[in-house]
XYZ file of C-alpha atoms in Angstrom:
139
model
C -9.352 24.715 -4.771
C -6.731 22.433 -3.974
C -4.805 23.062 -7.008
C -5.003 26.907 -6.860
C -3.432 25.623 -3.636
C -0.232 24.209 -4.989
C -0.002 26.525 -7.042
C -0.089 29.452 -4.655
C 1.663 27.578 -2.459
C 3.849 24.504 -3.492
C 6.633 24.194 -0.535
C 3.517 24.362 2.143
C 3.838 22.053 4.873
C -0.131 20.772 3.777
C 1.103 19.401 0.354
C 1.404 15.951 1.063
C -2.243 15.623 2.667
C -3.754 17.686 -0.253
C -2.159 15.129 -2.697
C -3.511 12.062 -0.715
C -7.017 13.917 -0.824
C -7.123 15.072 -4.441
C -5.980 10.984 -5.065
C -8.509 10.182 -3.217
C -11.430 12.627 -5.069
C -9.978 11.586 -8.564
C -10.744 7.512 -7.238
C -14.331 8.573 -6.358
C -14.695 10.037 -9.562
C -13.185 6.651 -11.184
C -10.448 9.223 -12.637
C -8.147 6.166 -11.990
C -5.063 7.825 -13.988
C -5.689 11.478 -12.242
C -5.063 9.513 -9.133
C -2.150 8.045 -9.787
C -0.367 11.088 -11.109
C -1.732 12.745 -7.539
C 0.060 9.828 -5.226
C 3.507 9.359 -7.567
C 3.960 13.052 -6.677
C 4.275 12.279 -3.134
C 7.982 11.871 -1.952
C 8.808 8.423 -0.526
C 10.384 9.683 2.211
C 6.952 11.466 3.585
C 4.515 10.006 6.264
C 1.318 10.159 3.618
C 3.613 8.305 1.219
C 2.493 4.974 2.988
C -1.308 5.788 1.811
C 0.090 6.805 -1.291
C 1.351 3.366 -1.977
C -1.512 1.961 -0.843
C -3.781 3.696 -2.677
C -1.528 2.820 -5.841
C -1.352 -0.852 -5.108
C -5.381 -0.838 -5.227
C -5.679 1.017 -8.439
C -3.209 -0.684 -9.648
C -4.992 -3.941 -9.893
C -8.207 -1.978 -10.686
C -6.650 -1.290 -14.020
C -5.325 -4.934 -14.458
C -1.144 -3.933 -14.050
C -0.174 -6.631 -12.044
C 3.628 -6.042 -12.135
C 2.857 -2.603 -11.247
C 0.468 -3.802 -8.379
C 3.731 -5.964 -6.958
C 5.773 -3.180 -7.204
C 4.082 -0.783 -5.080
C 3.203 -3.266 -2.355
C 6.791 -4.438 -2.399
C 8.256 -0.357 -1.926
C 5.750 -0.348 0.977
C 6.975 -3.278 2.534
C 10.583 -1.938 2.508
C 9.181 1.403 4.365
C 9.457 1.679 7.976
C 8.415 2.374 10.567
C 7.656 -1.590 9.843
C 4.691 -1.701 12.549
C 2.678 1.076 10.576
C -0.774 -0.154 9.942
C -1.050 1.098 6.441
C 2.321 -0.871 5.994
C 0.739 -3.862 7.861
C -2.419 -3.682 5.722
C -0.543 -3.284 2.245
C 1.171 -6.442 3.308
C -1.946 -8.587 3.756
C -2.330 -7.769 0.539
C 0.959 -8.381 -1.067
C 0.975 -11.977 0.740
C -3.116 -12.456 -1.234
C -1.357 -10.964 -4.104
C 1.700 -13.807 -4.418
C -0.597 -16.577 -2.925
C -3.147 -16.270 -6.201
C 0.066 -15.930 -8.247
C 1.339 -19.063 -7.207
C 4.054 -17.768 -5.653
C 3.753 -19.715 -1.758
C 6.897 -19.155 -0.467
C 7.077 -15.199 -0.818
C 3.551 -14.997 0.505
C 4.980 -16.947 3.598
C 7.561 -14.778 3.857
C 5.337 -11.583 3.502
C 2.999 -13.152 6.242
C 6.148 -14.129 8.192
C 6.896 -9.886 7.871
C 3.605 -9.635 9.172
C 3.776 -11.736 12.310
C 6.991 -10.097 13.065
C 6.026 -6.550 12.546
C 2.497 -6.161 13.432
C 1.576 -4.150 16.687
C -2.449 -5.361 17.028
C -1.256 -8.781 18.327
C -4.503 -10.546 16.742
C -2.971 -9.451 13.450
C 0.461 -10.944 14.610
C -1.335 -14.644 14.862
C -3.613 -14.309 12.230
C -0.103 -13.996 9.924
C 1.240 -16.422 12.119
C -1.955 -19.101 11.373
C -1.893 -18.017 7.901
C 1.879 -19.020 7.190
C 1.583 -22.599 9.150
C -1.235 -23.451 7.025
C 0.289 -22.208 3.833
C 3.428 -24.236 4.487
C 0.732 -27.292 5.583
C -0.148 -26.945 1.966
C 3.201 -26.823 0.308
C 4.123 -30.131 1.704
């Protein structure tokens, strides 16, 4: 039904949504590539882009492309508004992502984006935490 809908109706202002949820059918049905082809075909420049890219990032490192995986997260981080909780949550991830990687210092500064950014202020000094005692670690 939803694709009889884009057909019949491609410039509708629905589009977005109906890609997010047909993304989101195709990962229930572990059609893993289906749902990627649904979220690349949302714009960047669209509010349902930010579950888009979030919902990439996860598959993503369901089907083991790590530089992929980075990718994603990192076009979400550079999406604003910076305080959007999608955005917020993607960035947890991203800092997870470079901390297993090895890669400290950028998961600092992700964290750091975090603490900054975040509008649930127990998020704010959970990032906040989570940096001092990643740079405790460095030393």
């Amino acid at each position: 039904a939803y694709e009889r809908f884009l057909i019949s109706y491609p410039e509708d202002q629905q589009r977005n949504k109906i890609l997010v949820s047909m993304g989101e059918l195709n990962e229930e049905t572990k059609e893993y590539e289906a749902a990627l082809k649904n979220y690349e075909m949302i714009p960047a420049e669209s509010s349902e882009s930010f579950d888009a890219y979030l919902a990439m990032g996860r598959l993503y490192k369901l089907l083991k492309l790590p530089n992929k995986e980075l990718s994603v997260y990192e076009k979400l981080r550079q999406k604003t508004p910076v305080d959007n909780d999608v955005r917020i949550s993607g960035m947890v991830t991203l800092a997870e992502v470079y901390q297993e990687l090895g890669k400290i210092d950028s998961s600092i500064s992700v964290y750091e984006d975090i603490a900054q950014n975040a509008a649930n202020p127990e998020w704010r000094n959970a990032a906040k935490e989570r940096a001092r005692i990643l740079r405790t670690e460095v030393r």
